[in-house]
Amino acid sequence: MCMTKIEKIHRKGFTTMRYLRIGIVCTVVGNFLVVLSISYFKQLQSPTNSFVLSLAVADCLVGLLVMPFSMIRTVEGCWYFGSLFCKFHSSLDVMLCTASIFHLSCIAFDRYYAVCNPLVYSLKMSNSNVAMLIAICWTVPMLISFGPIMLDLHIANVDILIPSDLCVFLVSRVYAVMASLVAFYLPMAVMLVAYWKIYKAAKRQSKQIMGKDSSKKKRHRNTMKREGKAAKTLGIIMGVFLIFWMPFFTVNIVDPFIEYSTEVVVWDVFLWLGYINSSLNPFLYGFFNHCFRRAFIMFISCRVCLPGISPGMELSHSKKEKN
């Protein structure tokens, strides 16, 4: 017997929800592993990883507080939680996504000083400065999300009536342009400039070490190799973030100027592309960074509970490599 149209719709919805649930679990578990690893192992506690830790908290909150309700909205096509919670959910969504890219801007800033100005790095990235930057990464996104959205300032001069059983994030032209510039395009420009300067500095310094004696050359080469690898890893993470969020922020600006004619399916696809990015960062850390990879394995296999495993242990080399 052929499957009816309703049965096909239900099966498609069930399949979609299953994949989205997998994405949510990966987002929460992966980012929680990052938080555990940096919090537990002293070797991972650095200025750069302070930003990575805070970024992982933001991504983990996306998986816990934002994605489950968005999943129900996407699959069911309706909103069952009331207009007030719709505003709260939208505010939280905007805040956490903006916080993510702000953290990546700070990571680019941190890498710029580590590679281009290493002599002033410890001064510029002191504990107090890192704490201040992380506070900015959370405060500014909160101001551009909760304030305007909860007070309906983001839909000023928008005359479209939204049914009570829908949660559609419409924004005015002014808010779309200003919020997208602050949350995405300006930080993107900062990151691209920072990594371009890092790339040029790395090429210049690689030529300079050619004339040094062998011992100094070796130490400098090892330092540059370590910093270059960190910059490359974080640059890839940043690039993935930009690729996955660029479609959403582009449509977010364009949609008010084309009378909100973008299809709901397009919005959902672009939004979930951005959400999926929150689940990718931990896998990128594990793939490109040996220390994170070892820390993840130790937590997943519960080896952190074994004797001899301490927060101060060396993650860079295994016992075989040390011998």
PDB file of C-alpha atoms in Angstrom:
ATOM      1  CA  MET A   1       0.000   0.000   0.000  1.00  0.00           C
ATOM      2  CA  CYS A   2       1.284   3.426  -0.891  1.00  0.00           C
ATOM      3  CA  MET A   3       2.063   5.768   1.957  1.00  0.00           C
ATOM      4  CA  THR A   4      -0.473   8.572   2.331  1.00  0.00           C
ATOM      5  CA  LYS A   5       0.577  12.218   2.148  1.00  0.00           C
ATOM      6  CA  ILE A   6      -0.027  12.734   5.879  1.00  0.00           C
ATOM      7  CA  GLU A   7       2.103   9.689   6.740  1.00  0.00           C
ATOM      8  CA  LYS A   8       4.907  11.035   4.566  1.00  0.00           C
ATOM      9  CA  ILE A   9       4.745  14.412   6.325  1.00  0.00           C
ATOM     10  CA  HIS A  10       4.839  12.765   9.752  1.00  0.00           C
ATOM     11  CA  ARG A  11       7.758  10.534   8.775  1.00  0.00           C
ATOM     12  CA  LYS A  12       9.659  13.504   7.340  1.00  0.00           C
ATOM     13  CA  GLY A  13       9.031  15.479  10.540  1.00  0.00           C
ATOM     14  CA  PHE A  14      10.205  12.555  12.679  1.00  0.00           C
ATOM     15  CA  THR A  15      13.393  12.203  10.627  1.00  0.00           C
ATOM     16  CA  THR A  16      14.073  15.934  10.818  1.00  0.00           C
ATOM     17  CA  MET A  17      13.565  15.966  14.589  1.00  0.00           C
ATOM     18  CA  ARG A  18      15.913  12.998  15.009  1.00  0.00           C
ATOM     19  CA  TYR A  19      18.732  14.782  13.170  1.00  0.00           C
ATOM     20  CA  LEU A  20      18.109  18.008  15.036  1.00  0.00           C
ATOM     21  CA  ARG A  21      18.218  16.137  18.350  1.00  0.00           C
ATOM     22  CA  ILE A  22      21.577  14.662  17.382  1.00  0.00           C
ATOM     23  CA  GLY A  23      22.802  18.184  16.642  1.00  0.00           C
ATOM     24  CA  ILE A  24      21.580  19.427  20.017  1.00  0.00           C
ATOM     25  CA  VAL A  25      23.271  16.565  21.896  1.00  0.00           C
ATOM     26  CA  CYS A  26      26.553  17.120  20.029  1.00  0.00           C
ATOM     27  CA  THR A  27      26.408  20.838  20.786  1.00  0.00           C
ATOM     28  CA  VAL A  28      25.832  20.384  24.518  1.00  0.00           C
ATOM     29  CA  VAL A  29      28.190  17.442  25.088  1.00  0.00           C
ATOM     30  CA  GLY A  30      31.002  18.764  22.886  1.00  0.00           C
ATOM     31  CA  ASN A  31      31.080  22.231  24.398  1.00  0.00           C
ATOM     32  CA  PHE A  32      30.699  20.846  27.911  1.00  0.00           C
ATOM     33  CA  LEU A  33      33.844  18.779  27.269  1.00  0.00           C
ATOM     34  CA  VAL A  34      35.675  21.985  26.324  1.00  0.00           C
ATOM     35  CA  VAL A  35      34.533  23.644  29.558  1.00  0.00           C
ATOM     36  CA  LEU A  36      35.583  20.612  31.636  1.00  0.00           C
ATOM     37  CA  SER A  37      38.959  20.280  29.910  1.00  0.00           C
ATOM     38  CA  ILE A  38      39.998  23.906  30.343  1.00  0.00           C
ATOM     39  CA  SER A  39      38.650  24.085  33.891  1.00  0.00           C
ATOM     40  CA  TYR A  40      40.436  20.895  34.995  1.00  0.00           C
ATOM     41  CA  PHE A  41      43.808  20.809  33.220  1.00  0.00           C
ATOM     42  CA  LYS A  42      46.228  23.598  34.112  1.00  0.00           C
ATOM     43  CA  GLN A  43      48.067  23.294  30.814  1.00  0.00           C
ATOM     44  CA  LEU A  44      44.942  24.457  28.980  1.00  0.00           C
ATOM     45  CA  GLN A  45      44.469  27.507  31.197  1.00  0.00           C
ATOM     46  CA  SER A  46      45.822  30.399  29.137  1.00  0.00           C
ATOM     47  CA  PRO A  47      44.508  33.822  28.046  1.00  0.00           C
ATOM     48  CA  THR A  48      43.469  32.423  24.670  1.00  0.00           C
ATOM     49  CA  ASN A  49      41.665  29.475  26.240  1.00  0.00           C
ATOM     50  CA  SER A  50      39.880  31.820  28.647  1.00  0.00           C
ATOM     51  CA  PHE A  51      38.084  33.165  25.578  1.00  0.00           C
ATOM     52  CA  VAL A  52      37.618  29.618  24.259  1.00  0.00           C
ATOM     53  CA  LEU A  53      36.087  28.586  27.593  1.00  0.00           C
ATOM     54  CA  SER A  54      33.645  31.500  27.567  1.00  0.00           C
ATOM     55  CA  LEU A  55      32.818  30.774  23.911  1.00  0.00           C
ATOM     56  CA  ALA A  56      32.095  27.138  24.794  1.00  0.00           C
ATOM     57  CA  VAL A  57      29.733  28.300  27.563  1.00  0.00           C
ATOM     58  CA  ALA A  58      27.833  30.438  25.042  1.00  0.00           C
ATOM     59  CA  ASP A  59      27.624  27.572  22.532  1.00  0.00           C
ATOM     60  CA  CYS A  60      26.568  25.129  25.238  1.00  0.00           C
ATOM     61  CA  LEU A  61      23.759  27.502  26.261  1.00  0.00           C
ATOM     62  CA  VAL A  62      22.655  27.642  22.627  1.00  0.00           C
ATOM     63  CA  GLY A  63      22.244  23.860  22.723  1.00  0.00           C
ATOM     64  CA  LEU A  64      20.498  23.836  26.095  1.00  0.00           C
ATOM     65  CA  LEU A  65      18.218  26.886  25.947  1.00  0.00           C
ATOM     66  CA  VAL A  66      17.733  27.901  22.316  1.00  0.00           C
ATOM     67  CA  MET A  67      17.939  24.919  19.975  1.00  0.00           C
ATOM     68  CA  PRO A  68      15.294  22.672  21.669  1.00  0.00           C
ATOM     69  CA  PHE A  69      12.538  25.289  21.286  1.00  0.00           C
ATOM     70  CA  SER A  70      13.688  26.187  17.776  1.00  0.00           C
ATOM     71  CA  MET A  71      13.529  22.481  16.903  1.00  0.00           C
ATOM     72  CA  ILE A  72       9.888  22.258  17.976  1.00  0.00           C
ATOM     73  CA  ARG A  73       9.081  25.435  16.045  1.00  0.00           C
ATOM     74  CA  THR A  74      10.812  24.123  12.905  1.00  0.00           C
ATOM     75  CA  VAL A  75       9.260  20.647  12.980  1.00  0.00           C
ATOM     76  CA  GLU A  76       5.751  21.550  14.147  1.00  0.00           C
ATOM     77  CA  GLY A  77       5.476  24.859  12.306  1.00  0.00           C
ATOM     78  CA  CYS A  78       3.797  26.385  15.366  1.00  0.00           C
ATOM     79  CA  TRP A  79       4.792  28.069  18.624  1.00  0.00           C
ATOM     80  CA  TYR A  80       3.211  26.648  21.776  1.00  0.00           C
ATOM     81  CA  PHE A  81       4.928  28.748  24.441  1.00  0.00           C
ATOM     82  CA  GLY A  82       3.264  32.159  24.243  1.00  0.00           C
ATOM     83  CA  SER A  83       4.308  35.555  22.908  1.00  0.00           C
ATOM     84  CA  LEU A  84       6.317  36.584  25.988  1.00  0.00           C
ATOM     85  CA  PHE A  85       8.527  33.499  25.855  1.00  0.00           C
ATOM     86  CA  CYS A  86       8.855  34.020  22.095  1.00  0.00           C
ATOM     87  CA  LYS A  87      10.467  37.398  22.812  1.00  0.00           C
ATOM     88  CA  PHE A  88      12.678  35.875  25.493  1.00  0.00           C
ATOM     89  CA  HIS A  89      13.732  33.036  23.201  1.00  0.00           C
ATOM     90  CA  SER A  90      14.538  35.445  20.361  1.00  0.00           C
ATOM     91  CA  SER A  91      16.507  37.686  22.752  1.00  0.00           C
ATOM     92  CA  LEU A  92      18.493  34.731  24.045  1.00  0.00           C
ATOM     93  CA  ASP A  93      19.128  33.533  20.511  1.00  0.00           C
ATOM     94  CA  VAL A  94      20.474  36.898  19.350  1.00  0.00           C
ATOM     95  CA  MET A  95      22.532  37.408  22.517  1.00  0.00           C
ATOM     96  CA  LEU A  96      24.291  34.030  22.477  1.00  0.00           C
ATOM     97  CA  CYS A  97      25.049  34.104  18.750  1.00  0.00           C
ATOM     98  CA  THR A  98      26.416  37.633  19.044  1.00  0.00           C
ATOM     99  CA  ALA A  99      28.463  36.626  22.100  1.00  0.00           C
ATOM    100  CA  SER A 100      30.025  33.810  20.057  1.00  0.00           C
ATOM    101  CA  ILE A 101      31.368  36.089  17.344  1.00  0.00           C
ATOM    102  CA  PHE A 102      32.515  38.664  19.921  1.00  0.00           C
ATOM    103  CA  HIS A 103      34.576  35.936  21.595  1.00  0.00           C
ATOM    104  CA  LEU A 104      36.107  35.029  18.249  1.00  0.00           C
ATOM    105  CA  SER A 105      37.041  38.690  17.775  1.00  0.00           C
ATOM    106  CA  CYS A 106      38.827  38.613  21.128  1.00  0.00           C
ATOM    107  CA  ILE A 107      40.619  35.395  20.146  1.00  0.00           C
ATOM    108  CA  ALA A 108      41.838  37.084  16.960  1.00  0.00           C
ATOM    109  CA  PHE A 109      42.960  40.085  19.045  1.00  0.00           C
ATOM    110  CA  ASP A 110      44.790  37.754  21.431  1.00  0.00           C
ATOM    111  CA  ARG A 111      46.557  35.897  18.618  1.00  0.00           C
ATOM    112  CA  TYR A 112      47.550  39.194  16.985  1.00  0.00           C
ATOM    113  CA  TYR A 113      49.513  40.275  20.054  1.00  0.00           C
ATOM    114  CA  ALA A 114      50.955  36.779  20.618  1.00  0.00           C
ATOM    115  CA  VAL A 115      52.423  36.626  17.105  1.00  0.00           C
ATOM    116  CA  CYS A 116      52.924  40.262  16.065  1.00  0.00           C
ATOM    117  CA  ASN A 117      53.805  41.876  19.412  1.00  0.00           C
ATOM    118  CA  PRO A 118      55.011  39.088  21.721  1.00  0.00           C
ATOM    119  CA  LEU A 119      57.003  41.469  23.944  1.00  0.00           C
ATOM    120  CA  VAL A 120      53.860  43.281  25.110  1.00  0.00           C
ATOM    121  CA  TYR A 121      51.582  40.219  25.045  1.00  0.00           C
ATOM    122  CA  SER A 122      51.678  39.562  28.799  1.00  0.00           C
ATOM    123  CA  LEU A 123      50.859  43.231  29.438  1.00  0.00           C
ATOM    124  CA  LYS A 124      48.013  43.476  26.945  1.00  0.00           C
ATOM    125  CA  MET A 125      46.537  40.082  27.879  1.00  0.00           C
ATOM    126  CA  SER A 126      46.769  40.336  31.650  1.00  0.00           C
ATOM    127  CA  ASN A 127      44.114  38.625  33.765  1.00  0.00           C
ATOM    128  CA  SER A 128      42.278  41.905  34.341  1.00  0.00           C
ATOM    129  CA  ASN A 129      42.217  42.786  30.624  1.00  0.00           C
ATOM    130  CA  VAL A 130      41.043  39.305  29.661  1.00  0.00           C
ATOM    131  CA  ALA A 131      38.253  39.499  32.265  1.00  0.00           C
ATOM    132  CA  MET A 132      37.231  42.934  30.941  1.00  0.00           C
ATOM    133  CA  LEU A 133      37.093  41.708  27.340  1.00  0.00           C
ATOM    134  CA  ILE A 134      35.034  38.662  28.302  1.00  0.00           C
ATOM    135  CA  ALA A 135      32.630  40.936  30.199  1.00  0.00           C
ATOM    136  CA  ILE A 136      32.258  43.056  27.053  1.00  0.00           C
ATOM    137  CA  CYS A 137      31.611  39.888  25.012  1.00  0.00           C
ATOM    138  CA  TRP A 138      28.554  39.203  27.175  1.00  0.00           C
ATOM    139  CA  THR A 139      27.352  42.720  28.023  1.00  0.00           C
ATOM    140  CA  VAL A 140      27.170  44.261  24.545  1.00  0.00           C
ATOM    141  CA  PRO A 141      25.217  41.308  23.041  1.00  0.00           C
ATOM    142  CA  MET A 142      22.795  41.503  25.960  1.00  0.00           C
ATOM    143  CA  LEU A 143      22.216  45.224  25.345  1.00  0.00           C
ATOM    144  CA  ILE A 144      21.490  44.828  21.621  1.00  0.00           C
ATOM    145  CA  SER A 145      19.179  41.839  22.149  1.00  0.00           C
ATOM    146  CA  PHE A 146      17.116  41.854  25.337  1.00  0.00           C
ATOM    147  CA  GLY A 147      16.521  45.613  25.494  1.00  0.00           C
ATOM    148  CA  PRO A 148      15.215  46.217  21.949  1.00  0.00           C
ATOM    149  CA  ILE A 149      13.387  42.893  21.580  1.00  0.00           C
ATOM    150  CA  MET A 150      11.606  42.786  24.940  1.00  0.00           C
ATOM    151  CA  LEU A 151      10.488  46.417  24.434  1.00  0.00           C
ATOM    152  CA  ASP A 152       9.439  45.771  20.791  1.00  0.00           C
ATOM    153  CA  LEU A 153      11.900  48.388  19.524  1.00  0.00           C
ATOM    154  CA  HIS A 154      13.153  45.925  16.916  1.00  0.00           C
ATOM    155  CA  ILE A 155       9.794  46.004  15.114  1.00  0.00           C
ATOM    156  CA  ALA A 156       9.241  49.777  15.183  1.00  0.00           C
ATOM    157  CA  ASN A 157       7.340  50.866  12.019  1.00  0.00           C
ATOM    158  CA  VAL A 158       6.693  47.232  11.054  1.00  0.00           C
ATOM    159  CA  ASP A 159       2.981  46.861  10.255  1.00  0.00           C
ATOM    160  CA  ILE A 160       2.843  43.089   9.784  1.00  0.00           C
ATOM    161  CA  LEU A 161       0.590  41.228  12.228  1.00  0.00           C
ATOM    162  CA  ILE A 162       2.025  37.944  13.494  1.00  0.00           C
ATOM    163  CA  PRO A 163      -0.436  35.212  14.632  1.00  0.00           C
ATOM    164  CA  SER A 164      -0.214  34.243  18.291  1.00  0.00           C
ATOM    165  CA  ASP A 165       0.703  30.636  17.421  1.00  0.00           C
ATOM    166  CA  LEU A 166       3.816  31.694  15.468  1.00  0.00           C
ATOM    167  CA  CYS A 167       7.192  32.950  16.649  1.00  0.00           C
ATOM    168  CA  VAL A 168       8.663  34.816  13.693  1.00  0.00           C
ATOM    169  CA  PHE A 169      11.636  37.103  14.211  1.00  0.00           C
ATOM    170  CA  LEU A 170      10.804  40.151  12.095  1.00  0.00           C
ATOM    171  CA  VAL A 171      12.925  43.282  12.458  1.00  0.00           C
ATOM    172  CA  SER A 172      12.767  46.819  11.120  1.00  0.00           C
ATOM    173  CA  ARG A 173      15.236  48.033   8.528  1.00  0.00           C
ATOM    174  CA  VAL A 174      17.101  50.162  11.049  1.00  0.00           C
ATOM    175  CA  TYR A 175      17.458  47.351  13.587  1.00  0.00           C
ATOM    176  CA  ALA A 176      18.387  44.810  10.899  1.00  0.00           C
ATOM    177  CA  VAL A 177      21.249  46.958   9.607  1.00  0.00           C
ATOM    178  CA  MET A 178      22.534  48.209  12.969  1.00  0.00           C
ATOM    179  CA  ALA A 179      22.306  44.863  14.792  1.00  0.00           C
ATOM    180  CA  SER A 180      23.903  42.949  11.924  1.00  0.00           C
ATOM    181  CA  LEU A 181      26.756  45.448  11.698  1.00  0.00           C
ATOM    182  CA  VAL A 182      27.463  45.294  15.431  1.00  0.00           C
ATOM    183  CA  ALA A 183      26.917  41.543  15.817  1.00  0.00           C
ATOM    184  CA  PHE A 184      28.580  40.267  12.655  1.00  0.00           C
ATOM    185  CA  TYR A 185      30.057  42.503   9.988  1.00  0.00           C
ATOM    186  CA  LEU A 186      32.248  44.803  12.097  1.00  0.00           C
ATOM    187  CA  PRO A 187      33.680  41.930  14.195  1.00  0.00           C
ATOM    188  CA  MET A 188      34.218  39.999  10.961  1.00  0.00           C
ATOM    189  CA  ALA A 189      36.239  42.879   9.552  1.00  0.00           C
ATOM    190  CA  VAL A 190      38.316  43.059  12.744  1.00  0.00           C
ATOM    191  CA  MET A 191      39.053  39.329  12.611  1.00  0.00           C
ATOM    192  CA  LEU A 192      40.001  39.347   8.942  1.00  0.00           C
ATOM    193  CA  VAL A 193      42.401  42.266   9.462  1.00  0.00           C
ATOM    194  CA  ALA A 194      43.925  40.622  12.554  1.00  0.00           C
ATOM    195  CA  TYR A 195      44.548  37.299  10.834  1.00  0.00           C
ATOM    196  CA  TRP A 196      45.914  38.994   7.736  1.00  0.00           C
ATOM    197  CA  LYS A 197      48.447  40.832   9.915  1.00  0.00           C
ATOM    198  CA  ILE A 198      49.281  37.542  11.670  1.00  0.00           C
ATOM    199  CA  TYR A 199      49.893  35.884   8.308  1.00  0.00           C
ATOM    200  CA  LYS A 200      52.186  38.699   7.151  1.00  0.00           C
ATOM    201  CA  ALA A 201      54.072  38.736  10.484  1.00  0.00           C
ATOM    202  CA  ALA A 202      54.595  34.970  10.384  1.00  0.00           C
ATOM    203  CA  LYS A 203      56.077  35.174   6.880  1.00  0.00           C
ATOM    204  CA  ARG A 204      58.322  38.086   7.861  1.00  0.00           C
ATOM    205  CA  GLN A 205      59.574  36.408  11.049  1.00  0.00           C
ATOM    206  CA  SER A 206      60.270  33.138   9.239  1.00  0.00           C
ATOM    207  CA  LYS A 207      62.710  35.027   6.997  1.00  0.00           C
ATOM    208  CA  GLN A 208      64.342  36.837   9.927  1.00  0.00           C
ATOM    209  CA  ILE A 209      65.337  33.647  11.778  1.00  0.00           C
ATOM    210  CA  MET A 210      67.474  32.536   8.825  1.00  0.00           C
ATOM    211  CA  GLY A 211      70.379  34.682   9.998  1.00  0.00           C
ATOM    212  CA  LYS A 212      70.381  33.638  13.677  1.00  0.00           C
ATOM    213  CA  ASP A 213      72.656  31.068  15.302  1.00  0.00           C
ATOM    214  CA  SER A 214      71.390  27.499  15.457  1.00  0.00           C
ATOM    215  CA  SER A 215      70.264  27.421  19.127  1.00  0.00           C
ATOM    216  CA  LYS A 216      68.360  30.703  18.997  1.00  0.00           C
ATOM    217  CA  LYS A 217      67.009  29.773  15.593  1.00  0.00           C
ATOM    218  CA  LYS A 218      65.660  26.493  16.922  1.00  0.00           C
ATOM    219  CA  ARG A 219      63.957  28.101  19.926  1.00  0.00           C
ATOM    220  CA  HIS A 220      62.472  30.848  17.815  1.00  0.00           C
ATOM    221  CA  ARG A 221      61.326  28.347  15.202  1.00  0.00           C
ATOM    222  CA  ASN A 222      59.618  26.221  17.852  1.00  0.00           C
ATOM    223  CA  THR A 223      57.877  29.286  19.295  1.00  0.00           C
ATOM    224  CA  MET A 224      56.735  30.441  15.872  1.00  0.00           C
ATOM    225  CA  LYS A 225      55.588  26.933  14.999  1.00  0.00           C
ATOM    226  CA  ARG A 226      53.514  26.715  18.187  1.00  0.00           C
ATOM    227  CA  GLU A 227      51.994  30.180  17.785  1.00  0.00           C
ATOM    228  CA  GLY A 228      51.426  29.641  14.077  1.00  0.00           C
ATOM    229  CA  LYS A 229      49.637  26.362  14.681  1.00  0.00           C
ATOM    230  CA  ALA A 230      47.394  27.983  17.301  1.00  0.00           C
ATOM    231  CA  ALA A 231      46.641  30.880  14.964  1.00  0.00           C
ATOM    232  CA  LYS A 232      45.889  28.463  12.107  1.00  0.00           C
ATOM    233  CA  THR A 233      43.527  26.396  14.249  1.00  0.00           C
ATOM    234  CA  LEU A 234      41.661  29.421  15.551  1.00  0.00           C
ATOM    235  CA  GLY A 235      41.616  30.921  12.080  1.00  0.00           C
ATOM    236  CA  ILE A 236      39.899  27.789  10.737  1.00  0.00           C
ATOM    237  CA  ILE A 237      37.395  27.930  13.602  1.00  0.00           C
ATOM    238  CA  MET A 238      36.723  31.573  12.779  1.00  0.00           C
ATOM    239  CA  GLY A 239      36.373  30.808   9.077  1.00  0.00           C
ATOM    240  CA  VAL A 240      33.875  28.026   9.725  1.00  0.00           C
ATOM    241  CA  PHE A 241      31.877  30.391  11.928  1.00  0.00           C
ATOM    242  CA  LEU A 242      31.763  33.068   9.230  1.00  0.00           C
ATOM    243  CA  ILE A 243      30.778  30.610   6.503  1.00  0.00           C
ATOM    244  CA  PHE A 244      27.940  29.143   8.552  1.00  0.00           C
ATOM    245  CA  TRP A 245      26.554  32.476   9.784  1.00  0.00           C
ATOM    246  CA  MET A 246      27.088  34.636   6.676  1.00  0.00           C
ATOM    247  CA  PRO A 247      23.882  33.442   4.903  1.00  0.00           C
ATOM    248  CA  PHE A 248      21.683  34.219   7.924  1.00  0.00           C
ATOM    249  CA  PHE A 249      23.040  37.715   8.537  1.00  0.00           C
ATOM    250  CA  THR A 250      22.877  38.522   4.834  1.00  0.00           C
ATOM    251  CA  VAL A 251      19.215  37.540   4.624  1.00  0.00           C
ATOM    252  CA  ASN A 252      18.569  39.304   7.934  1.00  0.00           C
ATOM    253  CA  ILE A 253      19.577  42.616   6.337  1.00  0.00           C
ATOM    254  CA  VAL A 254      18.002  42.009   2.930  1.00  0.00           C
ATOM    255  CA  ASP A 255      14.603  40.700   4.098  1.00  0.00           C
ATOM    256  CA  PRO A 256      13.171  44.017   5.454  1.00  0.00           C
ATOM    257  CA  PHE A 257      14.054  45.724   2.161  1.00  0.00           C
ATOM    258  CA  ILE A 258      12.164  43.120   0.078  1.00  0.00           C
ATOM    259  CA  GLU A 259       9.009  43.414   2.189  1.00  0.00           C
ATOM    260  CA  TYR A 260       9.732  40.301   4.280  1.00  0.00           C
ATOM    261  CA  SER A 261       9.221  37.980   1.322  1.00  0.00           C
ATOM    262  CA  THR A 262      11.896  35.429   2.312  1.00  0.00           C
ATOM    263  CA  GLU A 263      10.424  31.953   2.620  1.00  0.00           C
ATOM    264  CA  VAL A 264      10.204  30.397   6.087  1.00  0.00           C
ATOM    265  CA  VAL A 265      12.117  27.352   4.846  1.00  0.00           C
ATOM    266  CA  VAL A 266      15.046  29.571   3.837  1.00  0.00           C
ATOM    267  CA  TRP A 267      15.065  31.196   7.270  1.00  0.00           C
ATOM    268  CA  ASP A 268      15.046  27.800   8.986  1.00  0.00           C
ATOM    269  CA  VAL A 269      17.865  26.406   6.853  1.00  0.00           C
ATOM    270  CA  PHE A 270      20.116  29.430   7.390  1.00  0.00           C
ATOM    271  CA  LEU A 271      19.311  29.594  11.104  1.00  0.00           C
ATOM    272  CA  TRP A 272      20.121  25.925  11.676  1.00  0.00           C
ATOM    273  CA  LEU A 273      23.354  26.323   9.730  1.00  0.00           C
ATOM    274  CA  GLY A 274      24.331  28.853  12.362  1.00  0.00           C
ATOM    275  CA  TYR A 275      23.225  26.578  15.182  1.00  0.00           C
ATOM    276  CA  ILE A 276      25.209  23.664  13.771  1.00  0.00           C
ATOM    277  CA  ASN A 277      28.334  25.813  13.956  1.00  0.00           C
ATOM    278  CA  SER A 278      27.990  25.775  17.753  1.00  0.00           C
ATOM    279  CA  SER A 279      28.458  22.003  17.671  1.00  0.00           C
ATOM    280  CA  LEU A 280      31.474  22.098  15.344  1.00  0.00           C
ATOM    281  CA  ASN A 281      33.953  24.088  17.453  1.00  0.00           C
ATOM    282  CA  PRO A 282      34.703  21.262  19.965  1.00  0.00           C
ATOM    283  CA  PHE A 283      35.389  18.839  17.106  1.00  0.00           C
ATOM    284  CA  LEU A 284      37.717  21.382  15.512  1.00  0.00           C
ATOM    285  CA  TYR A 285      39.602  21.731  18.803  1.00  0.00           C
ATOM    286  CA  GLY A 286      39.928  17.960  19.078  1.00  0.00           C
ATOM    287  CA  PHE A 287      41.011  17.524  15.467  1.00  0.00           C
ATOM    288  CA  PHE A 288      43.645  20.274  15.347  1.00  0.00           C
ATOM    289  CA  ASN A 289      44.838  20.448  18.960  1.00  0.00           C
ATOM    290  CA  HIS A 290      46.547  17.412  20.499  1.00  0.00           C
ATOM    291  CA  CYS A 291      46.137  18.696  24.065  1.00  0.00           C
ATOM    292  CA  PHE A 292      42.387  19.127  23.701  1.00  0.00           C
ATOM    293  CA  ARG A 293      42.138  15.740  22.007  1.00  0.00           C
ATOM    294  CA  ARG A 294      43.872  13.995  24.905  1.00  0.00           C
ATOM    295  CA  ALA A 295      41.758  15.890  27.442  1.00  0.00           C
ATOM    296  CA  PHE A 296      38.531  14.885  25.656  1.00  0.00           C
ATOM    297  CA  ILE A 297      39.577  11.218  25.587  1.00  0.00           C
ATOM    298  CA  MET A 298      40.417  11.272  29.294  1.00  0.00           C
ATOM    299  CA  PHE A 299      36.992  12.620  30.218  1.00  0.00           C
ATOM    300  CA  ILE A 300      35.044  10.384  27.826  1.00  0.00           C
ATOM    301  CA  SER A 301      36.888   7.260  29.056  1.00  0.00           C
ATOM    302  CA  CYS A 302      36.731   8.453  32.699  1.00  0.00           C
ATOM    303  CA  ARG A 303      40.532   8.217  32.931  1.00  0.00           C
ATOM    304  CA  VAL A 304      40.595  11.436  34.960  1.00  0.00           C
ATOM    305  CA  CYS A 305      39.445   9.315  37.902  1.00  0.00           C
ATOM    306  CA  LEU A 306      42.489   7.006  37.690  1.00  0.00           C
ATOM    307  CA  PRO A 307      45.528   7.397  39.975  1.00  0.00           C
ATOM    308  CA  GLY A 308      48.304   9.486  38.478  1.00  0.00           C
ATOM    309  CA  ILE A 309      45.971  11.721  36.464  1.00  0.00           C
ATOM    310  CA  SER A 310      46.159  15.203  37.948  1.00  0.00           C
ATOM    311  CA  PRO A 311      45.211  18.716  36.772  1.00  0.00           C
ATOM    312  CA  GLY A 312      48.886  19.535  36.389  1.00  0.00           C
ATOM    313  CA  MET A 313      49.760  16.614  34.096  1.00  0.00           C
ATOM    314  CA  GLU A 314      51.434  17.161  30.724  1.00  0.00           C
ATOM    315  CA  LEU A 315      48.982  16.842  27.822  1.00  0.00           C
ATOM    316  CA  SER A 316      51.398  17.613  24.997  1.00  0.00           C
ATOM    317  CA  HIS A 317      53.055  14.168  24.954  1.00  0.00           C
ATOM    318  CA  SER A 318      52.012  10.638  25.799  1.00  0.00           C
ATOM    319  CA  LYS A 319      54.129   8.411  28.071  1.00  0.00           C
ATOM    320  CA  LYS A 320      55.576   6.622  25.014  1.00  0.00           C
ATOM    321  CA  GLU A 321      56.612   9.914  23.468  1.00  0.00           C
ATOM    322  CA  LYS A 322      58.257  11.016  26.725  1.00  0.00           C
ATOM    323  CA  ASN A 323      60.247   7.750  26.968  1.00  0.00           C
TER     324      ASN A 323
END
